[in-house]
Amino acid sequence: MRLRIVLVLLVCLGLSIVESTIPFLLHLKAARADLLLSVVLYLALHDEVVQGAALSLCAGYISDLTSAAPTCLYTVLAVLTFVVVRLAGSAIKTDGGVQSAAVAFAASLVHSSVAALLFHFVAPASEGLVLKLNPIFWSALGTAIAAPAVFSVLRRLDKALVPAEGTTLVR
Amino acid sequence: MRSLLRRYREPIYVAFLLALPFAIFAAKARKPMSLNPLDRVILALTAPMEKAIVGVVAGVQDGWYGYIALRHVREENLRLRRDLLHSHADTSSIAELKGENERLKRLLQYADRQSPTRLLVAEVIAVGASPHSHVLRIARGSADGVREGAPVIAPDGIVGQVTADITSSYAVVQLIVSPTSAIPAVSQRTRARSTVKGVGDVTRCKLEYALRTDDLQEGDLLLTAGGPGFFPKGLSIGRVVNVSKKPTGMFTAAEVVPAVNFSRLDEVMVVLDHFPIPTGSANASIGAPQ
C-alpha cells in the first residue's frame, strides 16, 4: 500500500510537469487540461476514503505549488472535489473511456466555477463576481479529453500493484 | 465515546483534511506567499525536469527549422534585404527626430524621470500547472538577482511581475491577465490615466477608472504610467477594445487586448534595477549647463 501511495504521488508530480510544459510547448491558450483534477476524480471513484482524501490533498498541494495560486486554494478544492464525487459515487460508475471524460468535463466545470468564486474572495473585482465561461468551457474540454488517459495510467498502476501487494480497492 | 469515534473515523478524518487547508486558505490567502522547505525541495525537483523537457523539444524544433525546413530561405533572404534597406532609411530619419527631440527637451527643461534600467534575459521553461493559473516559470532566480515584485517585460510589452515563488535558479512570474494584477496605465494618444486589471482571461484585461470625460477610443495604445513599485514608464500594455460609454456614472467601461501573446513567449526580460529618479534631482541634472 505504501508503494502505491508513493507511486501515485510520483504520478501526480509527473502530471504536474506535463501540465506545465505541454501547454507551453504547444502554445495552448485555453484548452488546458487539469490533469491533477483527473487524478482526484480517479481516487474518489476507486480509492479508500481515508487514503483517497489524503492523496487528493497532496495532489491539490502540488497543484498549488506549481500554479502560484493563493495558499491552499487548490488543496481545498481537491479535497472538496474528492468528497463531492465520493458522495455522488454510487450514481457515477466509470472505468474510464467516454464515461470518465463526461465525469471529468462536469467536474471541471464545477471545479473552475468554485475556483473563480474563491479567487474572488482573494482578489475581488469592482463589478462583483463575473464567471468567464469561455476559458472554463475550454479547460473542461481539455480535462475531459485527457481524463481517459490519466484513468488508464492509474488503472494500470493499480492492476500492477494489486497482485503484488495483496491490496483490495473499493471498486 | 471511543466507539462513536471509531464508527465515524472516516468522516472525521475527511472533515479534518478539508478543514485544515480551508483554515490555512482563509488565514493566508490575502497575505504574500512564502515557500517552506518542502515547497523548495519539490520545486527544485520539478523545475530542472521542466527545463530539460522544454530544452529537448526546443532542440528538435531548432533542428527542424534550422536544417530541414529551409526551402524558402532564398526568397525570405531577398525580402529581408529589402526590409533592411527600408529600415536603414527609417533609422536615419529616426536619428534626426531624436536629435530634434533632445534639443526641444533641453529647451523645455523637460525631465525624463525614467532611470536607466538593468535587464536580465530569462528563458521561459513552463507555465502554471493549473489551467486557471496565469503564471510562467523562468530559468532565473535569486542567484541571478531576481527579486519578488520585479517587473518582467517582452519586446512587445509588459508580461507580469515576479512572485514570491523564487528559488536560487527559478522564479514564477504572475501575468498581467491574472485577477490579482492591476497596472496604472496612460493612453499614448491622450495621456489620460486609467488602470488595467486582469480578469483571468489570457486574451483580455479590463480597463478601470477611465474617466467618462476622457476621449477613449477603440485601438488606443495604453502604456505603463510608471511609479515606485510598478513597471518602468512608457512600456506597451495593450490596445483598448469594446469601449462602452454609459450615459451616467464617472467611468467608461472598456477592455484591453494585451500587447504580448502570452502563449508564445520563449524568452522574457526581468527588470532588475528600476528606481525612478526623484523629481528635484532629475530637473537639476537636466537643467545643469553642459
Short mmCIF file of C-alpha atoms in Angstrom, two decimals:
data_model
loop_
_atom_site.label_atom_id
_atom_site.label_comp_id
_atom_site.label_asym_id
_atom_site.label_seq_id
_atom_site.Cartn_x
_atom_site.Cartn_y
_atom_site.Cartn_z
CA MET A 1 0.00 0.00 0.00
CA ARG A 2 2.86 2.34 0.80
CA LEU A 3 4.38 1.66 -2.59
CA ARG A 4 1.10 2.61 -4.24
CA ILE A 5 0.94 5.89 -2.28
CA VAL A 6 4.47 6.76 -3.35
CA LEU A 7 3.74 5.84 -6.96
CA VAL A 8 0.50 7.87 -7.05
CA LEU A 9 2.42 10.86 -5.66
CA LEU A 10 5.09 10.39 -8.33
CA VAL A 11 2.36 10.22 -10.98
CA CYS A 12 0.96 13.50 -9.59
CA LEU A 13 4.39 15.13 -9.80
CA GLY A 14 4.88 13.81 -13.32
CA LEU A 15 1.46 15.05 -14.41
CA SER A 16 2.14 18.48 -12.92
CA ILE A 17 5.32 18.65 -15.04
CA VAL A 18 3.33 17.59 -18.12
CA GLU A 19 0.66 20.19 -17.26
CA SER A 20 3.34 22.87 -17.01
CA THR A 21 5.31 22.07 -20.14
CA ILE A 22 2.86 20.77 -22.77
CA PRO A 23 0.64 23.90 -22.93
CA PHE A 24 3.84 25.98 -23.14
CA LEU A 25 5.33 23.87 -25.93
CA LEU A 26 2.06 23.67 -27.88
CA HIS A 27 1.29 27.36 -27.27
CA LEU A 28 -2.11 26.45 -25.83
CA LYS A 29 -4.12 29.39 -24.60
CA ALA A 30 -7.36 27.96 -23.32
CA ALA A 31 -7.90 24.24 -23.80
CA ARG A 32 -5.57 23.29 -20.99
CA ALA A 33 -6.28 20.04 -19.22
CA ASP A 34 -6.39 19.87 -15.43
CA LEU A 35 -4.62 16.52 -15.11
CA LEU A 36 -4.41 16.56 -11.32
CA LEU A 37 -8.19 17.01 -11.16
CA SER A 38 -8.46 13.78 -13.14
CA VAL A 39 -6.27 12.08 -10.53
CA VAL A 40 -8.59 13.33 -7.77
CA LEU A 41 -11.60 12.01 -9.69
CA TYR A 42 -9.96 8.62 -10.10
CA LEU A 43 -9.15 8.49 -6.40
CA ALA A 44 -12.71 9.49 -5.48
CA LEU A 45 -14.15 6.73 -7.66
CA HIS A 46 -11.67 3.95 -6.94
CA ASP A 47 -9.83 4.50 -3.66
CA GLU A 48 -10.43 4.01 0.03
CA VAL A 49 -11.89 7.11 1.68
CA VAL A 50 -9.05 7.91 4.07
CA GLN A 51 -6.22 7.21 1.65
CA GLY A 52 -8.00 8.84 -1.28
CA ALA A 53 -8.71 12.02 0.66
CA ALA A 54 -5.10 12.25 1.80
CA LEU A 55 -3.77 11.68 -1.73
CA SER A 56 -6.24 14.26 -3.07
CA LEU A 57 -4.88 16.73 -0.56
CA CYS A 58 -1.35 16.01 -1.83
CA ALA A 59 -2.46 16.42 -5.47
CA GLY A 60 -4.04 19.77 -4.59
CA TYR A 61 -0.89 20.83 -2.76
CA ILE A 62 1.26 20.06 -5.84
CA SER A 63 -1.20 21.99 -8.00
CA ASP A 64 -0.97 24.94 -5.58
CA LEU A 65 2.79 24.85 -5.59
CA THR A 66 3.19 24.87 -9.35
CA SER A 67 0.47 27.44 -10.01
CA ALA A 68 1.46 30.28 -7.65
CA ALA A 69 -2.18 30.28 -6.57
CA PRO A 70 -3.33 31.75 -3.24
CA THR A 71 -2.11 29.46 -0.45
CA CYS A 72 -4.10 26.19 -0.28
CA LEU A 73 -6.70 27.22 -2.89
CA TYR A 74 -6.31 24.09 -4.99
CA THR A 75 -5.70 21.93 -1.90
CA VAL A 76 -9.14 22.88 -0.56
CA LEU A 77 -10.70 22.33 -3.97
CA ALA A 78 -9.06 18.94 -4.43
CA VAL A 79 -10.36 17.56 -1.11
CA LEU A 80 -13.76 19.17 -1.72
CA THR A 81 -13.94 17.58 -5.18
CA PHE A 82 -12.98 14.22 -3.66
CA VAL A 83 -15.76 14.49 -1.06
CA VAL A 84 -18.43 15.60 -3.54
CA VAL A 85 -17.57 12.97 -6.16
CA ARG A 86 -17.29 10.35 -3.44
CA LEU A 87 -20.76 11.20 -2.12
CA ALA A 88 -22.11 11.01 -5.66
CA GLY A 89 -20.06 7.86 -6.24
CA SER A 90 -23.00 5.49 -6.21
CA ALA A 91 -24.50 7.35 -9.14
CA ILE A 92 -21.20 7.62 -11.01
CA LYS A 93 -19.67 4.35 -12.07
CA THR A 94 -16.88 4.66 -14.54
CA ASP A 95 -13.91 2.55 -15.51
CA GLY A 96 -12.55 5.06 -18.00
CA GLY A 97 -13.27 5.93 -21.62
CA VAL A 98 -16.16 8.18 -22.51
CA GLN A 99 -17.71 7.89 -19.04
CA SER A 100 -14.59 9.21 -17.36
CA ALA A 101 -14.42 12.03 -19.93
CA ALA A 102 -18.02 13.02 -19.16
CA VAL A 103 -17.39 12.95 -15.41
CA ALA A 104 -14.18 14.97 -15.84
CA PHE A 105 -15.95 17.54 -18.02
CA ALA A 106 -18.73 18.08 -15.46
CA ALA A 107 -16.34 18.07 -12.51
CA SER A 108 -14.01 20.53 -14.24
CA LEU A 109 -16.87 22.97 -14.92
CA VAL A 110 -17.89 22.93 -11.24
CA HIS A 111 -14.25 22.95 -10.06
CA SER A 112 -13.41 26.00 -12.20
CA SER A 113 -16.52 27.88 -11.09
CA VAL A 114 -15.76 27.27 -7.41
CA ALA A 115 -12.11 28.27 -8.05
CA ALA A 116 -13.33 31.55 -9.57
CA LEU A 117 -15.55 32.08 -6.52
CA LEU A 118 -12.66 31.53 -4.12
CA PHE A 119 -10.38 33.68 -6.29
CA HIS A 120 -12.98 36.43 -5.99
CA PHE A 121 -12.64 36.13 -2.22
CA VAL A 122 -8.88 36.82 -2.55
CA ALA A 123 -8.99 39.47 -5.29
CA PRO A 124 -12.50 40.91 -5.52
CA ALA A 125 -13.41 42.61 -8.80
CA SER A 126 -15.04 46.03 -8.70
CA GLU A 127 -18.20 44.87 -10.52
CA GLY A 128 -18.59 41.73 -8.42
CA LEU A 129 -18.10 38.11 -9.36
CA VAL A 130 -18.19 37.53 -13.12
CA LEU A 131 -17.66 33.98 -14.40
CA LYS A 132 -15.73 33.87 -17.68
CA LEU A 133 -17.47 30.95 -19.33
CA ASN A 134 -15.20 30.66 -22.35
CA PRO A 135 -11.95 29.66 -20.55
CA ILE A 136 -13.91 27.47 -18.13
CA PHE A 137 -15.51 25.57 -21.00
CA TRP A 138 -12.25 25.06 -22.93
CA SER A 139 -10.41 23.98 -19.82
CA ALA A 140 -13.19 21.46 -19.05
CA LEU A 141 -12.96 20.16 -22.62
CA GLY A 142 -9.19 19.73 -22.29
CA THR A 143 -9.64 17.93 -18.98
CA ALA A 144 -12.31 15.66 -20.50
CA ILE A 145 -10.01 14.73 -23.39
CA ALA A 146 -7.10 13.96 -21.07
CA ALA A 147 -9.08 12.17 -18.32
CA PRO A 148 -9.30 8.72 -20.02
CA ALA A 149 -5.50 8.69 -20.39
CA VAL A 150 -4.97 9.61 -16.74
CA PHE A 151 -7.52 7.00 -15.63
CA SER A 152 -5.75 4.44 -17.81
CA VAL A 153 -2.35 5.21 -16.25
CA LEU A 154 -3.71 4.92 -12.71
CA ARG A 155 -5.70 1.75 -13.52
CA ARG A 156 -2.58 0.11 -14.95
CA LEU A 157 -0.69 1.11 -11.84
CA ASP A 158 -3.38 -0.44 -9.63
CA LYS A 159 -3.52 -3.61 -11.72
CA ALA A 160 0.22 -3.99 -11.45
CA LEU A 161 0.21 -3.46 -7.70
CA VAL A 162 -2.85 -5.38 -6.52
CA PRO A 163 -1.35 -8.87 -7.01
CA ALA A 164 2.00 -7.71 -5.70
CA GLU A 165 0.70 -6.08 -2.54
CA GLY A 166 -2.46 -8.03 -1.98
CA THR A 167 -4.49 -4.87 -1.54
CA THR A 168 -8.12 -4.54 -2.46
CA LEU A 169 -9.50 -1.25 -3.60
CA VAL A 170 -13.07 -0.12 -3.07
CA ARG A 171 -14.38 -0.72 -6.56
CA MET B 1 -17.40 7.87 23.08
CA ARG B 2 -14.49 5.84 21.76
CA SER B 3 -16.82 3.56 19.82
CA LEU B 4 -18.54 6.62 18.36
CA LEU B 5 -15.18 8.00 17.24
CA ARG B 6 -14.26 4.63 15.77
CA ARG B 7 -17.58 4.42 13.98
CA TYR B 8 -17.23 7.88 12.41
CA ARG B 9 -13.48 7.69 11.95
CA GLU B 10 -13.57 8.17 8.19
CA PRO B 11 -15.94 11.21 8.07
CA ILE B 12 -13.99 12.85 10.91
CA TYR B 13 -10.70 12.25 9.11
CA VAL B 14 -12.01 13.62 5.79
CA ALA B 15 -13.59 16.62 7.54
CA PHE B 16 -10.22 17.33 9.13
CA LEU B 17 -8.45 17.07 5.75
CA LEU B 18 -10.97 19.53 4.33
CA ALA B 19 -10.96 21.93 7.27
CA LEU B 20 -7.18 22.17 7.60
CA PRO B 21 -6.39 23.56 4.13
CA PHE B 22 -9.53 25.71 4.23
CA ALA B 23 -8.37 27.29 7.51
CA ILE B 24 -4.92 27.94 6.01
CA PHE B 25 -6.53 29.37 2.86
CA ALA B 26 -8.82 31.67 4.87
CA ALA B 27 -5.93 32.84 7.04
CA LYS B 28 -3.20 33.22 4.42
CA ALA B 29 -4.91 33.74 1.06
CA ARG B 30 -4.55 37.52 1.07
CA LYS B 31 -1.06 37.53 2.52
CA PRO B 32 2.12 37.35 0.43
CA MET B 33 3.18 33.80 -0.36
CA SER B 34 6.30 32.28 1.10
CA LEU B 35 7.93 28.96 0.29
CA ASN B 36 8.60 26.45 3.05
CA PRO B 37 11.49 23.94 2.82
CA LEU B 38 9.22 21.20 1.38
CA ASP B 39 7.97 23.59 -1.32
CA ARG B 40 11.55 24.42 -2.22
CA VAL B 41 12.52 20.75 -2.44
CA ILE B 42 9.58 19.94 -4.76
CA LEU B 43 10.23 22.97 -6.96
CA ALA B 44 13.94 22.15 -7.06
CA LEU B 45 13.00 18.64 -8.26
CA THR B 46 10.38 19.59 -10.86
CA ALA B 47 11.85 22.76 -12.39
CA PRO B 48 15.01 21.11 -13.84
CA MET B 49 12.81 18.38 -15.38
CA GLU B 50 10.58 21.00 -16.97
CA LYS B 51 13.67 22.79 -18.26
CA ALA B 52 15.06 19.55 -19.67
CA ILE B 53 11.79 18.65 -21.44
CA VAL B 54 11.47 22.13 -22.95
CA GLY B 55 15.17 22.06 -23.90
CA VAL B 56 14.88 18.73 -25.71
CA VAL B 57 11.73 19.75 -27.61
CA ALA B 58 13.21 23.16 -28.44
CA GLY B 59 16.37 21.40 -29.70
CA VAL B 60 14.32 19.19 -32.00
CA GLN B 61 12.36 22.23 -33.22
CA ASP B 62 15.59 24.16 -33.83
CA GLY B 63 16.97 21.21 -35.79
CA TRP B 64 13.85 21.10 -37.91
CA TYR B 65 13.64 24.82 -38.58
CA GLY B 66 17.43 25.26 -38.88
CA TYR B 67 18.27 22.45 -41.28
CA ILE B 68 15.24 20.72 -42.72
CA ALA B 69 12.64 23.41 -43.27
CA LEU B 70 14.89 25.73 -45.32
CA ARG B 71 13.08 25.56 -48.61
CA HIS B 72 12.01 29.20 -48.78
CA VAL B 73 15.12 30.72 -47.29
CA ARG B 74 16.34 32.37 -50.52
CA GLU B 75 13.08 34.25 -51.10
CA GLU B 76 12.95 35.20 -47.45
CA ASN B 77 16.55 36.40 -47.62
CA LEU B 78 15.78 38.73 -50.53
CA ARG B 79 12.70 40.06 -48.74
CA LEU B 80 14.71 40.66 -45.58
CA ARG B 81 17.40 42.55 -47.54
CA ARG B 82 14.72 44.83 -48.96
CA ASP B 83 13.27 45.31 -45.47
CA LEU B 84 16.77 46.13 -44.19
CA LEU B 85 17.19 48.89 -46.77
CA HIS B 86 13.85 50.37 -45.71
CA SER B 87 14.93 50.09 -42.08
CA HIS B 88 18.18 51.96 -42.78
CA ALA B 89 16.18 54.79 -44.28
CA ASP B 90 13.84 54.78 -41.27
CA THR B 91 16.79 54.71 -38.85
CA SER B 92 18.36 57.81 -40.31
CA SER B 93 15.09 59.73 -40.08
CA ILE B 94 14.62 58.48 -36.50
CA ALA B 95 18.10 59.72 -35.61
CA GLU B 96 17.18 63.16 -36.92
CA LEU B 97 13.95 63.17 -34.96
CA LYS B 98 15.78 62.01 -31.83
CA GLY B 99 18.25 64.88 -32.10
CA GLU B 100 15.42 67.33 -32.56
CA ASN B 101 13.59 65.85 -29.59
CA GLU B 102 16.69 66.19 -27.40
CA ARG B 103 17.06 69.85 -28.32
CA LEU B 104 13.41 70.55 -27.58
CA LYS B 105 13.64 68.71 -24.27
CA ARG B 106 16.52 70.91 -23.16
CA LEU B 107 14.65 73.97 -24.23
CA LEU B 108 11.65 72.99 -22.15
CA GLN B 109 13.83 71.71 -19.29
CA TYR B 110 11.86 68.52 -19.58
CA ALA B 111 12.93 65.91 -17.10
CA ASP B 112 12.75 62.34 -18.22
CA ARG B 113 12.36 60.76 -14.82
CA GLN B 114 12.97 57.30 -16.16
CA SER B 115 16.25 55.97 -14.83
CA PRO B 116 18.26 53.54 -16.92
CA THR B 117 17.11 50.00 -16.21
CA ARG B 118 19.14 46.82 -15.98
CA LEU B 119 17.52 43.93 -17.82
CA LEU B 120 18.14 40.23 -17.42
CA VAL B 121 17.13 37.89 -20.23
CA ALA B 122 15.35 34.81 -18.88
CA GLU B 123 14.26 31.63 -20.63
CA VAL B 124 10.65 30.60 -20.09
CA ILE B 125 10.56 26.94 -19.13
CA ALA B 126 6.95 26.27 -18.13
CA VAL B 127 3.54 27.69 -17.42
CA GLY B 128 1.45 27.25 -14.27
CA ALA B 129 0.27 23.68 -13.81
CA SER B 130 -3.36 24.54 -13.26
CA PRO B 131 -5.34 25.74 -16.29
CA HIS B 132 -6.68 28.54 -14.12
CA SER B 133 -3.28 29.88 -13.14
CA HIS B 134 -1.73 32.74 -15.07
CA VAL B 135 1.93 32.28 -14.37
CA LEU B 136 5.17 31.45 -16.18
CA ARG B 137 8.24 29.82 -14.73
CA ILE B 138 11.57 31.30 -15.80
CA ALA B 139 15.06 29.85 -15.53
CA ARG B 140 16.42 32.72 -13.47
CA GLY B 141 16.28 33.00 -9.70
CA SER B 142 17.58 34.78 -6.65
CA ALA B 143 21.17 33.83 -7.58
CA ASP B 144 20.80 35.98 -10.72
CA GLY B 145 19.46 38.92 -8.73
CA VAL B 146 15.76 38.30 -9.39
CA ARG B 147 13.60 39.57 -6.55
CA GLU B 148 9.91 39.44 -5.66
CA GLY B 149 7.92 42.11 -7.48
CA ALA B 150 10.49 42.61 -10.25
CA PRO B 151 8.73 43.65 -13.48
CA VAL B 152 9.01 41.23 -16.40
CA ILE B 153 8.77 42.51 -19.96
CA ALA B 154 8.99 41.27 -23.55
CA PRO B 155 9.81 43.14 -26.76
CA ASP B 156 6.09 43.64 -27.44
CA GLY B 157 5.18 44.94 -23.99
CA ILE B 158 4.82 44.05 -20.34
CA VAL B 159 4.41 40.46 -19.18
CA GLY B 160 3.96 40.46 -15.40
CA GLN B 161 5.74 40.54 -12.09
CA VAL B 162 7.89 38.03 -10.22
CA THR B 163 6.00 36.38 -7.35
CA ALA B 164 7.39 35.15 -4.03
CA ASP B 165 7.98 31.71 -5.59
CA ILE B 166 11.70 32.19 -6.14
CA THR B 167 14.40 29.58 -5.75
CA SER B 168 18.07 30.18 -6.46
CA SER B 169 17.70 29.25 -10.14
CA TYR B 170 13.99 29.61 -10.92
CA ALA B 171 11.22 32.15 -10.41
CA VAL B 172 7.49 32.32 -11.08
CA VAL B 173 6.04 35.30 -12.95
CA GLN B 174 2.41 36.34 -12.41
CA LEU B 175 0.99 37.54 -15.75
CA ILE B 176 -0.84 40.86 -16.09
CA VAL B 177 -4.00 38.93 -17.03
CA SER B 178 -4.16 37.37 -13.56
CA PRO B 179 -7.11 38.61 -11.47
CA THR B 180 -4.63 39.77 -8.81
CA SER B 181 -2.88 42.14 -11.24
CA ALA B 182 -3.65 45.86 -11.60
CA ILE B 183 -1.39 48.27 -13.51
CA PRO B 184 -1.56 52.07 -13.70
CA ALA B 185 -1.85 52.99 -17.37
CA VAL B 186 -1.75 56.08 -19.53
CA SER B 187 -3.15 56.48 -23.03
CA GLN B 188 -0.43 57.18 -25.60
CA ARG B 189 -2.76 59.44 -27.59
CA THR B 190 -4.49 61.48 -24.88
CA ARG B 191 -2.28 60.84 -21.79
CA ALA B 192 -5.50 60.01 -19.90
CA ARG B 193 -4.88 57.78 -16.89
CA SER B 194 -6.63 54.53 -16.01
CA THR B 195 -5.94 51.10 -14.52
CA VAL B 196 -5.60 47.84 -16.44
CA LYS B 197 -6.86 44.93 -14.35
CA GLY B 198 -6.56 41.23 -15.10
CA VAL B 199 -9.72 39.15 -15.17
CA GLY B 200 -8.27 35.67 -15.61
CA ASP B 201 -8.65 35.63 -19.41
CA VAL B 202 -5.34 35.44 -21.32
CA THR B 203 -6.73 37.42 -24.25
CA ARG B 204 -8.40 40.26 -22.37
CA CYS B 205 -7.91 42.64 -19.45
CA LYS B 206 -10.39 45.13 -18.09
CA LEU B 207 -9.94 48.88 -18.14
CA GLU B 208 -10.91 50.50 -14.85
CA TYR B 209 -11.13 54.10 -13.67
CA ALA B 210 -11.04 55.61 -17.17
CA LEU B 211 -12.98 58.86 -16.77
CA ARG B 212 -16.09 59.20 -18.91
CA THR B 213 -14.91 62.66 -19.89
CA ASP B 214 -11.67 61.25 -21.35
CA ASP B 215 -11.57 60.76 -25.10
CA LEU B 216 -11.10 56.99 -25.05
CA GLN B 217 -11.30 55.31 -28.45
CA GLU B 218 -11.07 51.80 -29.88
CA GLY B 219 -7.46 50.94 -30.72
CA ASP B 220 -5.86 53.43 -28.32
CA LEU B 221 -2.49 52.15 -27.15
CA LEU B 222 -2.06 52.05 -23.37
CA LEU B 223 1.37 52.48 -21.82
CA THR B 224 2.61 51.92 -18.29
CA ALA B 225 2.30 55.04 -16.17
CA GLY B 226 5.35 54.21 -14.05
CA GLY B 227 5.77 55.00 -10.39
CA PRO B 228 7.56 53.33 -7.48
CA GLY B 229 6.86 49.61 -7.24
CA PHE B 230 5.35 49.47 -10.72
CA PHE B 231 6.59 48.85 -14.24
CA PRO B 232 9.01 51.29 -15.84
CA LYS B 233 7.20 54.15 -17.56
CA GLY B 234 6.17 54.04 -21.23
CA LEU B 235 6.01 50.29 -21.93
CA SER B 236 3.16 48.90 -24.03
CA ILE B 237 0.34 47.24 -22.11
CA GLY B 238 -2.18 46.71 -24.90
CA ARG B 239 -4.87 48.24 -27.08
CA VAL B 240 -8.32 49.38 -26.00
CA VAL B 241 -11.32 47.48 -27.40
CA ASN B 242 -15.05 47.27 -26.68
CA VAL B 243 -15.40 50.83 -25.37
CA SER B 244 -18.87 51.36 -23.93
CA LYS B 245 -19.68 54.89 -22.88
CA LYS B 246 -22.55 54.89 -20.45
CA PRO B 247 -24.82 57.93 -20.20
CA THR B 248 -24.31 58.10 -16.44
CA GLY B 249 -21.52 57.37 -13.97
CA MET B 250 -17.95 58.58 -13.70
CA PHE B 251 -16.12 55.91 -15.67
CA THR B 252 -16.07 54.40 -19.15
CA ALA B 253 -16.13 50.61 -19.44
CA ALA B 254 -13.65 49.04 -21.86
CA GLU B 255 -11.42 46.05 -22.39
CA VAL B 256 -7.74 45.83 -23.25
CA VAL B 257 -6.11 43.29 -25.57
CA PRO B 258 -2.61 42.67 -24.13
CA ALA B 259 0.28 43.66 -26.41
CA VAL B 260 2.05 40.40 -25.58
CA ASN B 261 0.91 36.99 -26.80
CA PHE B 262 1.49 35.05 -23.57
CA SER B 263 1.22 31.66 -25.25
CA ARG B 264 4.22 32.41 -27.48
CA LEU B 265 6.81 33.64 -25.03
CA ASP B 266 10.11 31.80 -25.19
CA GLU B 267 12.23 34.47 -23.54
CA VAL B 268 11.41 37.43 -21.35
CA MET B 269 13.41 40.19 -19.67
CA VAL B 270 13.40 40.78 -15.93
CA VAL B 271 13.89 44.38 -14.88
CA LEU B 272 16.48 44.11 -12.13
CA ASP B 273 17.06 47.73 -11.19
CA HIS B 274 14.45 50.36 -11.78
CA PHE B 275 14.38 53.34 -9.46
CA PRO B 276 12.67 56.46 -10.77
CA ILE B 277 14.88 59.48 -10.22
CA PRO B 278 13.38 61.97 -7.72
CA THR B 279 11.85 64.98 -9.46
CA GLY B 280 14.23 67.55 -7.95
CA SER B 281 17.47 65.78 -8.79
CA ALA B 282 16.28 64.92 -12.32
CA ASN B 283 15.45 68.52 -13.05
CA ALA B 284 18.72 69.66 -11.55
CA SER B 285 20.81 67.32 -13.68
CA ILE B 286 18.93 68.04 -16.90
CA GLY B 287 18.88 71.75 -16.31
CA ALA B 288 22.58 71.99 -15.46
CA PRO B 289 24.83 73.61 -18.08
CA GLN B 290 26.74 71.09 -20.18
#
